[in-house]
mmCIF file of C-alpha atoms in Angstrom:
data_model
loop_
_atom_site.group_PDB
_atom_site.id
_atom_site.type_symbol
_atom_site.label_atom_id
_atom_site.label_comp_id
_atom_site.label_asym_id
_atom_site.label_seq_id
_atom_site.Cartn_x
_atom_site.Cartn_y
_atom_site.Cartn_z
ATOM 1 C CA MET A 18 157.911 -47.687 -5.573
ATOM 2 C CA ILE A 19 159.325 -48.780 -2.243
ATOM 3 C CA LEU A 20 160.390 -45.264 -0.340
ATOM 4 C CA ASN A 21 163.257 -44.923 1.260
ATOM 5 C CA GLN A 22 164.744 -40.981 0.830
ATOM 6 C CA GLY A 23 162.420 -40.042 -2.399
ATOM 7 C CA VAL A 24 160.283 -37.348 -1.565
ATOM 8 C CA LEU A 25 156.740 -38.295 -2.974
ATOM 9 C CA THR A 26 153.934 -35.749 -3.237
ATOM 10 C CA VAL A 27 150.910 -36.857 -4.948
ATOM 11 C CA GLN A 28 147.573 -34.835 -4.811
ATOM 12 C CA VAL A 29 144.201 -36.579 -5.254
ATOM 13 C CA GLY A 30 141.369 -33.769 -6.239
ATOM 14 C CA LYS A 31 141.965 -31.437 -2.908
ATOM 15 C CA VAL A 32 143.569 -33.772 -0.956
ATOM 16 C CA LYS A 33 147.291 -33.927 -0.579
ATOM 17 C CA ILE A 34 149.635 -37.076 0.340
ATOM 18 C CA ASP A 35 152.847 -36.479 0.484
ATOM 19 C CA HIS A 36 156.378 -38.434 1.974
ATOM 20 C CA ASP A 37 158.834 -36.478 3.180
ATOM 21 C CA GLY A 38 160.250 -38.846 6.585
ATOM 22 C CA THR A 39 159.005 -36.635 9.255
ATOM 23 C CA ILE A 40 156.416 -36.743 11.544
ATOM 24 C CA ASN A 41 155.664 -34.068 14.550
ATOM 25 C CA ASP A 42 152.503 -32.443 16.000
ATOM 26 C CA VAL A 43 153.040 -28.964 14.166
ATOM 27 C CA ASP A 44 151.885 -30.892 10.619
ATOM 28 C CA LEU A 45 148.855 -32.950 11.868
ATOM 29 C CA PRO A 46 146.606 -34.191 10.963
ATOM 30 C CA LYS A 47 148.338 -35.169 8.092
ATOM 31 C CA LEU A 48 148.345 -38.494 5.169
ATOM 32 C CA THR A 49 151.250 -40.338 4.159
ATOM 33 C CA PHE A 50 152.454 -42.937 2.625
ATOM 34 C CA ASN A 51 153.764 -45.816 4.032
ATOM 35 C CA PRO A 52 157.356 -47.394 2.122
ATOM 36 C CA ASP A 53 155.388 -49.104 -0.511
ATOM 37 C CA ALA A 54 153.555 -45.661 -1.400
ATOM 38 C CA LEU A 55 152.098 -45.998 -4.720
ATOM 39 C CA VAL A 56 152.437 -49.055 -7.123
ATOM 40 C CA GLY A 57 151.203 -49.106 -10.967
ATOM 41 C CA PHE A 58 151.814 -45.243 -11.744
ATOM 42 C CA GLU A 59 155.245 -46.414 -13.754
ATOM 43 C CA ASP A 60 153.977 -49.675 -15.571
ATOM 44 C CA ILE A 61 153.297 -49.735 -18.927
ATOM 45 C CA PRO A 62 150.256 -50.240 -20.185
ATOM 46 C CA ALA A 63 148.733 -53.005 -23.274
ATOM 47 C CA PHE A 64 149.290 -52.307 -26.547
ATOM 48 C CA ARG A 65 147.005 -52.515 -29.391
ATOM 49 C CA SER A 66 148.436 -53.098 -32.925
ATOM 50 C CA GLU A 67 145.457 -53.216 -34.965
ATOM 51 C CA ARG A 68 144.833 -50.397 -37.185
ATOM 52 C CA PRO A 69 140.946 -49.684 -38.177
ATOM 53 C CA GLU A 70 140.305 -48.789 -42.064
ATOM 54 C CA ARG A 71 136.991 -46.931 -41.478
ATOM 55 C CA PRO A 72 136.086 -44.389 -38.686
ATOM 56 C CA PHE A 73 134.064 -45.355 -36.052
ATOM 57 C CA SER A 74 132.237 -41.904 -35.524
ATOM 58 C CA HIS A 75 132.067 -38.577 -37.197
ATOM 59 C CA GLY A 76 135.523 -37.013 -37.747
ATOM 60 C CA ILE A 77 137.556 -39.843 -35.258
ATOM 61 C CA PHE A 78 139.862 -41.968 -37.059
ATOM 62 C CA PRO A 79 141.911 -44.097 -34.777
ATOM 63 C CA GLU A 80 145.530 -44.954 -34.602
ATOM 64 C CA VAL A 81 148.115 -47.403 -32.996
ATOM 65 C CA GLY A 82 146.976 -47.001 -30.007
ATOM 66 C CA TYR A 83 147.041 -48.306 -26.196
ATOM 67 C CA SER A 84 143.904 -49.811 -25.351
ATOM 68 C CA GLY A 85 145.023 -51.187 -21.733
ATOM 69 C CA GLY A 86 144.246 -48.664 -18.879
ATOM 70 C CA ARG A 87 146.642 -47.594 -15.616
ATOM 71 C CA LEU A 88 145.876 -49.414 -11.982
ATOM 72 C CA MET A 89 147.621 -47.852 -9.349
ATOM 73 C CA SER A 90 147.578 -48.745 -5.688
ATOM 74 C CA LEU A 91 147.911 -46.485 -2.769
ATOM 75 C CA THR A 92 149.029 -46.981 0.393
ATOM 76 C CA GLY A 93 149.650 -44.940 3.526
ATOM 77 C CA HIS A 94 148.689 -43.891 7.406
ATOM 78 C CA ALA A 95 146.693 -41.567 8.591
ATOM 79 C CA PHE A 96 148.039 -39.624 11.751
ATOM 80 C CA ALA A 97 146.141 -36.966 14.135
ATOM 81 C CA THR A 98 145.838 -35.718 17.463
ATOM 82 C CA ASN A 99 142.657 -36.939 18.453
ATOM 83 C CA GLU A 100 139.956 -39.146 17.724
ATOM 84 C CA SER A 101 138.192 -36.439 15.828
ATOM 85 C CA GLU A 102 140.343 -34.796 13.298
ATOM 86 C CA LEU A 103 141.041 -38.828 12.089
ATOM 87 C CA LEU A 104 137.640 -39.244 11.388
ATOM 88 C CA GLY A 105 137.850 -35.729 9.854
ATOM 89 C CA LEU A 106 140.535 -37.241 7.491
ATOM 90 C CA ARG A 107 138.572 -40.271 6.486
ATOM 91 C CA ASP A 108 135.835 -37.928 5.481
ATOM 92 C CA LEU A 109 138.122 -35.713 3.786
ATOM 93 C CA LEU A 110 139.824 -38.613 1.701
ATOM 94 C CA ALA A 111 136.284 -40.343 0.913
ATOM 95 C CA SER A 112 134.453 -36.887 -0.351
ATOM 96 C CA GLU A 113 136.917 -36.675 -3.163
ATOM 97 C CA LEU A 114 137.584 -40.273 -4.147
ATOM 98 C CA ASN A 115 133.385 -40.732 -4.505
ATOM 99 C CA THR A 116 132.604 -38.172 -6.608
ATOM 100 C CA GLY A 117 130.965 -40.612 -9.361
ATOM 101 C CA ARG A 118 133.269 -38.497 -12.045
ATOM 102 C CA LEU A 119 137.001 -39.099 -12.769
ATOM 103 C CA ILE A 120 139.488 -37.550 -10.270
ATOM 104 C CA PRO A 121 142.099 -35.721 -11.339
ATOM 105 C CA ILE A 122 145.806 -37.052 -9.603
ATOM 106 C CA LYS A 123 148.951 -34.734 -9.904
ATOM 107 C CA VAL A 124 151.865 -36.878 -8.926
ATOM 108 C CA THR A 125 155.593 -35.234 -8.038
ATOM 109 C CA SER A 126 158.654 -36.368 -7.351
ATOM 110 C CA TYR A 127 162.214 -34.597 -7.474
ATOM 111 C CA GLY A 128 160.246 -31.255 -9.215
ATOM 112 C CA SER A 129 159.110 -33.258 -11.896
ATOM 113 C CA THR A 130 155.299 -33.571 -12.254
ATOM 114 C CA ARG A 131 153.082 -35.783 -14.354
ATOM 115 C CA GLN A 132 148.746 -36.204 -14.060
ATOM 116 C CA VAL A 133 146.461 -38.946 -14.858
ATOM 117 C CA SER A 134 142.744 -39.177 -13.898
ATOM 118 C CA GLY A 135 140.889 -42.034 -12.975
ATOM 119 C CA THR A 136 138.073 -43.272 -10.622
ATOM 120 C CA LEU A 137 137.801 -45.261 -7.577
ATOM 121 C CA GLU A 138 138.026 -49.086 -7.951
ATOM 122 C CA GLY A 139 136.340 -50.965 -5.484
ATOM 123 C CA GLY A 140 136.306 -49.121 -2.083
ATOM 124 C CA LEU A 141 138.489 -47.160 0.404
ATOM 125 C CA SER A 142 139.907 -49.217 2.785
ATOM 126 C CA TRP A 143 140.005 -47.523 6.095
ATOM 127 C CA THR A 144 141.391 -49.104 9.183
ATOM 128 C CA ARG A 145 141.764 -47.606 12.731
ATOM 129 C CA VAL A 146 144.630 -48.989 14.741
ATOM 130 C CA LEU A 147 144.752 -46.558 17.826
ATOM 131 C CA ASP A 148 142.889 -43.556 18.604
ATOM 132 C CA ASN A 149 145.036 -41.038 16.371
ATOM 133 C CA TYR A 150 146.408 -43.524 13.406
ATOM 134 C CA ALA A 151 145.240 -45.638 10.714
ATOM 135 C CA SER A 152 146.435 -47.022 7.824
ATOM 136 C CA TRP A 153 144.857 -47.124 4.565
ATOM 137 C CA LYS A 154 144.588 -47.874 0.939
ATOM 138 C CA PHE A 155 142.879 -47.430 -2.140
ATOM 139 C CA ASP A 156 143.069 -48.234 -5.664
ATOM 140 C CA ILE A 157 142.415 -45.843 -8.771
ATOM 141 C CA PHE A 158 141.546 -47.115 -12.091
ATOM 142 C CA CYS A 159 142.886 -44.854 -14.904
ATOM 143 C CA PRO A 160 141.043 -45.484 -18.728
ATOM 144 C CA ASP A 161 143.745 -43.289 -20.166
ATOM 145 C CA PRO A 162 147.081 -45.029 -19.392
ATOM 146 C CA ARG A 163 149.228 -42.101 -20.660
ATOM 147 C CA LEU A 164 150.852 -39.272 -18.110
ATOM 148 C CA TYR A 165 150.576 -35.482 -18.471
ATOM 149 C CA GLY A 166 152.388 -32.547 -17.473
ATOM 150 C CA ASP A 167 150.828 -29.404 -17.186
ATOM 151 C CA TRP A 168 148.886 -27.592 -19.788
ATOM 152 C CA LYS A 169 151.313 -25.275 -22.315
ATOM 153 C CA TYR A 170 150.176 -22.449 -24.818
ATOM 154 C CA GLY A 171 150.799 -21.197 -27.928
ATOM 155 C CA ARG A 172 149.469 -19.228 -31.005
ATOM 156 C CA ILE A 173 149.543 -20.214 -34.542
ATOM 157 C CA TYR A 174 149.581 -17.247 -37.488
ATOM 158 C CA SER A 175 148.744 -17.014 -41.029
ATOM 159 C CA SER A 176 152.389 -18.413 -43.038
ATOM 160 C CA ASP A 177 150.744 -15.868 -45.860
ATOM 161 C CA LEU A 178 152.104 -12.871 -43.880
ATOM 162 C CA ASP A 179 155.551 -13.872 -45.016
ATOM 163 C CA ARG A 180 156.348 -11.763 -48.614
ATOM 164 C CA GLU A 181 159.555 -10.556 -50.327
ATOM 165 C CA GLY A 182 160.006 -7.311 -51.357
ATOM 166 C CA LEU A 183 161.244 -4.286 -50.504
ATOM 167 C CA SER A 184 161.131 -3.297 -46.693
ATOM 168 C CA TYR A 185 161.531 0.458 -45.193
ATOM 169 C CA ASN A 186 162.825 2.297 -44.289
ATOM 170 C CA VAL A 187 164.582 2.039 -47.683
ATOM 171 C CA SER A 188 168.460 1.883 -47.100
ATOM 172 C CA TYR A 189 170.788 1.652 -50.402
ATOM 173 C CA PRO A 190 171.535 -0.627 -52.078
ATOM 174 C CA ILE A 191 168.133 -1.013 -52.397
ATOM 175 C CA ASN A 192 167.162 -5.118 -51.331
ATOM 176 C CA TYR A 193 164.162 -6.495 -53.724
ATOM 177 C CA SER A 194 164.146 -9.763 -51.508
ATOM 178 C CA ASN A 195 163.783 -9.184 -48.562
ATOM 179 C CA THR A 196 161.622 -11.451 -46.573
ATOM 180 C CA LEU A 197 159.149 -9.399 -44.507
ATOM 181 C CA GLU A 198 158.114 -11.575 -41.581
ATOM 182 C CA GLY A 199 154.539 -11.872 -39.992
ATOM 183 C CA GLN A 200 154.333 -12.461 -36.118
ATOM 184 C CA ARG A 201 156.614 -15.659 -35.189
ATOM 185 C CA ASN A 202 154.819 -18.889 -34.428
ATOM 186 C CA THR A 203 155.179 -21.069 -30.836
ATOM 187 C CA ILE A 204 157.339 -23.849 -31.552
ATOM 188 C CA LEU A 205 155.221 -26.277 -29.370
ATOM 189 C CA GLN A 206 157.635 -28.523 -27.870
ATOM 190 C CA ASN A 207 156.572 -32.287 -26.634
ATOM 191 C CA ASN A 208 159.340 -33.563 -23.919
ATOM 192 C CA GLY A 209 157.612 -37.044 -23.355
ATOM 193 C CA ASN A 210 158.020 -40.166 -25.048
ATOM 194 C CA SER A 211 154.845 -40.269 -26.494
ATOM 195 C CA VAL A 212 152.696 -37.875 -28.962
ATOM 196 C CA ALA A 213 150.991 -35.295 -27.857
ATOM 197 C CA TYR A 214 147.870 -34.389 -28.917
ATOM 198 C CA PRO A 215 147.438 -31.164 -29.189
ATOM 199 C CA ILE A 216 143.410 -28.821 -29.512
ATOM 200 C CA TYR A 217 143.371 -25.772 -31.729
ATOM 201 C CA THR A 218 140.959 -23.111 -31.256
ATOM 202 C CA LEU A 219 140.009 -20.724 -33.828
ATOM 203 C CA ASN A 220 137.453 -17.246 -33.073
ATOM 204 C CA ALA A 221 137.787 -15.658 -36.908
ATOM 205 C CA ASP A 222 135.747 -14.856 -39.819
ATOM 206 C CA THR A 223 137.415 -17.156 -42.124
ATOM 207 C CA GLU A 224 135.411 -19.500 -45.092
ATOM 208 C CA GLY A 225 137.794 -22.410 -43.612
ATOM 209 C CA PHE A 226 141.777 -23.108 -43.543
ATOM 210 C CA SER A 227 144.264 -25.594 -43.290
ATOM 211 C CA ILE A 228 146.852 -26.758 -40.651
ATOM 212 C CA LYS A 229 150.082 -27.696 -41.912
ATOM 213 C CA SER A 230 153.181 -29.379 -40.163
ATOM 214 C CA GLY A 231 155.116 -31.343 -42.712
ATOM 215 C CA THR A 232 153.128 -33.802 -44.818
ATOM 216 C CA ASN A 233 150.282 -33.635 -41.737
ATOM 217 C CA VAL A 234 147.618 -31.368 -43.177
ATOM 218 C CA ILE A 235 144.636 -30.494 -41.482
ATOM 219 C CA THR A 236 141.688 -29.078 -43.324
ATOM 220 C CA TYR A 237 138.332 -27.346 -41.832
ATOM 221 C CA SER A 238 136.328 -26.267 -44.956
ATOM 222 C CA GLY A 239 133.458 -24.633 -43.581
ATOM 223 C CA SER A 240 133.312 -21.035 -42.696
ATOM 224 C CA THR A 241 134.121 -20.108 -38.732
ATOM 225 C CA ALA A 242 132.290 -16.521 -37.093
ATOM 226 C CA LYS A 243 134.350 -14.456 -34.771
ATOM 227 C CA SER A 244 131.123 -14.675 -32.340
ATOM 228 C CA THR A 245 131.647 -18.622 -32.106
ATOM 229 C CA LYS A 246 134.493 -20.696 -30.944
ATOM 230 C CA LEU A 247 135.685 -23.740 -33.475
ATOM 231 C CA GLU A 248 137.759 -25.952 -31.234
ATOM 232 C CA ILE A 249 139.513 -29.191 -33.337
ATOM 233 C CA ASN A 250 140.783 -31.883 -30.836
ATOM 234 C CA THR A 251 143.416 -33.834 -32.275
ATOM 235 C CA TYR A 252 142.979 -36.581 -29.273
ATOM 236 C CA THR A 253 139.293 -37.341 -30.142
ATOM 237 C CA GLY A 254 138.813 -36.715 -33.813
ATOM 238 C CA GLU A 255 135.962 -33.948 -32.970
ATOM 239 C CA VAL A 256 135.540 -30.731 -34.462
ATOM 240 C CA ARG A 257 133.004 -28.242 -31.854
ATOM 241 C CA TYR A 258 131.605 -24.830 -33.573
ATOM 242 C CA GLY A 259 130.032 -23.413 -30.530
ATOM 243 C CA ARG A 260 127.333 -26.462 -29.515
ATOM 244 C CA SER A 261 127.508 -27.898 -32.985
ATOM 245 C CA ASP A 262 129.380 -31.094 -33.971
ATOM 246 C CA ARG A 263 131.354 -30.080 -36.924
ATOM 247 C CA SER A 264 133.867 -33.073 -37.858
ATOM 248 C CA TYR A 265 132.488 -33.723 -40.869
ATOM 249 C CA LEU A 266 133.178 -30.450 -42.637
ATOM 250 C CA LEU A 267 137.361 -31.878 -41.988
ATOM 251 C CA THR A 268 138.768 -32.544 -45.764
ATOM 252 C CA GLN A 269 141.957 -33.813 -44.879
ATOM 253 C CA ARG A 270 142.400 -34.826 -41.441
ATOM 254 C CA LYS A 271 145.451 -36.608 -41.156
ATOM 255 C CA TRP A 272 146.214 -34.720 -37.632
ATOM 256 C CA VAL A 273 149.266 -31.977 -37.053
ATOM 257 C CA THR A 274 150.102 -33.994 -33.580
ATOM 258 C CA ILE A 275 153.637 -33.678 -31.555
ATOM 259 C CA PRO A 276 156.150 -36.669 -31.308
ATOM 260 C CA ALA A 277 158.091 -37.575 -29.130
ATOM 261 C CA TYR A 278 160.762 -35.851 -27.924
ATOM 262 C CA SER A 279 160.442 -33.172 -30.673
ATOM 263 C CA GLN A 280 158.993 -29.918 -31.503
ATOM 264 C CA ILE A 281 156.918 -28.345 -34.093
ATOM 265 C CA GLU A 282 155.929 -25.716 -35.844
ATOM 266 C CA PRO A 283 152.681 -25.615 -37.622
ATOM 267 C CA GLU A 284 151.481 -22.908 -40.297
ATOM 268 C CA LEU A 285 147.739 -21.932 -40.523
ATOM 269 C CA ASP A 286 146.505 -21.454 -44.469
ATOM 270 C CA PHE A 287 143.336 -19.354 -45.292
ATOM 271 C CA VAL A 288 141.226 -21.093 -48.252
ATOM 272 C CA ALA A 289 140.595 -17.659 -48.959
ATOM 273 C CA SER A 290 142.368 -14.391 -47.655
ATOM 274 C CA PRO A 291 139.603 -13.037 -44.982
ATOM 275 C CA GLU A 292 140.400 -8.982 -43.947
ATOM 276 C CA LEU A 293 142.560 -8.390 -41.082
ATOM 277 C CA GLU A 294 144.368 -11.454 -42.007
ATOM 278 C CA GLY A 295 147.227 -10.422 -39.516
ATOM 279 C CA GLU A 296 145.528 -9.903 -36.463
ATOM 280 C CA ILE A 297 143.805 -13.937 -36.662
ATOM 281 C CA PHE A 298 145.833 -16.844 -34.927
ATOM 282 C CA LEU A 299 145.100 -20.100 -33.742
ATOM 283 C CA GLU A 300 144.936 -20.791 -30.250
ATOM 284 C CA VAL A 301 147.073 -23.768 -29.249
ATOM 285 C CA LYS A 302 147.280 -25.974 -26.063
ATOM 286 C CA TYR A 303 148.539 -28.897 -25.247
ATOM 287 C CA ARG A 304 150.433 -31.105 -22.760
ATOM 288 C CA ASP A 305 154.062 -33.374 -22.523
ATOM 289 C CA THR A 306 152.710 -37.303 -22.916
ATOM 290 C CA TRP A 307 154.256 -39.610 -21.524
ATOM 291 C CA LEU A 308 153.509 -43.473 -20.945
#
């Protein structure tokens, strides 16, 4: 992108880099973009068309996906009031880039925020031009090419709580076919252009359960306890029960994901109805997902 009038803010770890066309002594020291700003953020990743027939690990069945990563180049300027402040900007940026871990990067433009995670590719190029001014450039490689929104949260309650029967207080004429509804599930909506992969979490005493949406079904056939968290990650294909891997206890694994530009309202069914069924719910977290 070449910035002319656009407003762009990129959060690299704890460091904020922006472009708003203004530089004054009140803002200094400051990192800002040059017109090239951010290259590669809007590129489309390489596509993989093969579909493996076997899992390559317990619970992990790759779907048609994207095998290429995303390489982004960020270029800009550093302004300060003196040499010491300029060196401090360089040290701050270097400390966020050289962590040895994936760097969270948040890109905001015209109110829309999308996030990626990547590592420093090569190094940080920092060229001092004046005592109080330098130009810089660095590349970020993102193994996961998808772009994400902020985390969203929801709950799924037992579908067995909906009953047909006589509602109270009794009114006349008597209707024996009233639908007695339980608590309402959260509608999971993906505003992105790529499939979103929710994470389902349960803390309850059960003998197993199924998550259903249309023809997609995930069934966990093991028992669970309220004292231990069970987490089903539809992106990695793993099931974690406490600190152990229980992926082998998934007897049905047609992942309940959220298609692009769509919404779903999954149902929760128990293998055997537990006590206090009305108080048990699945927690869901997911993100709008783009390519």
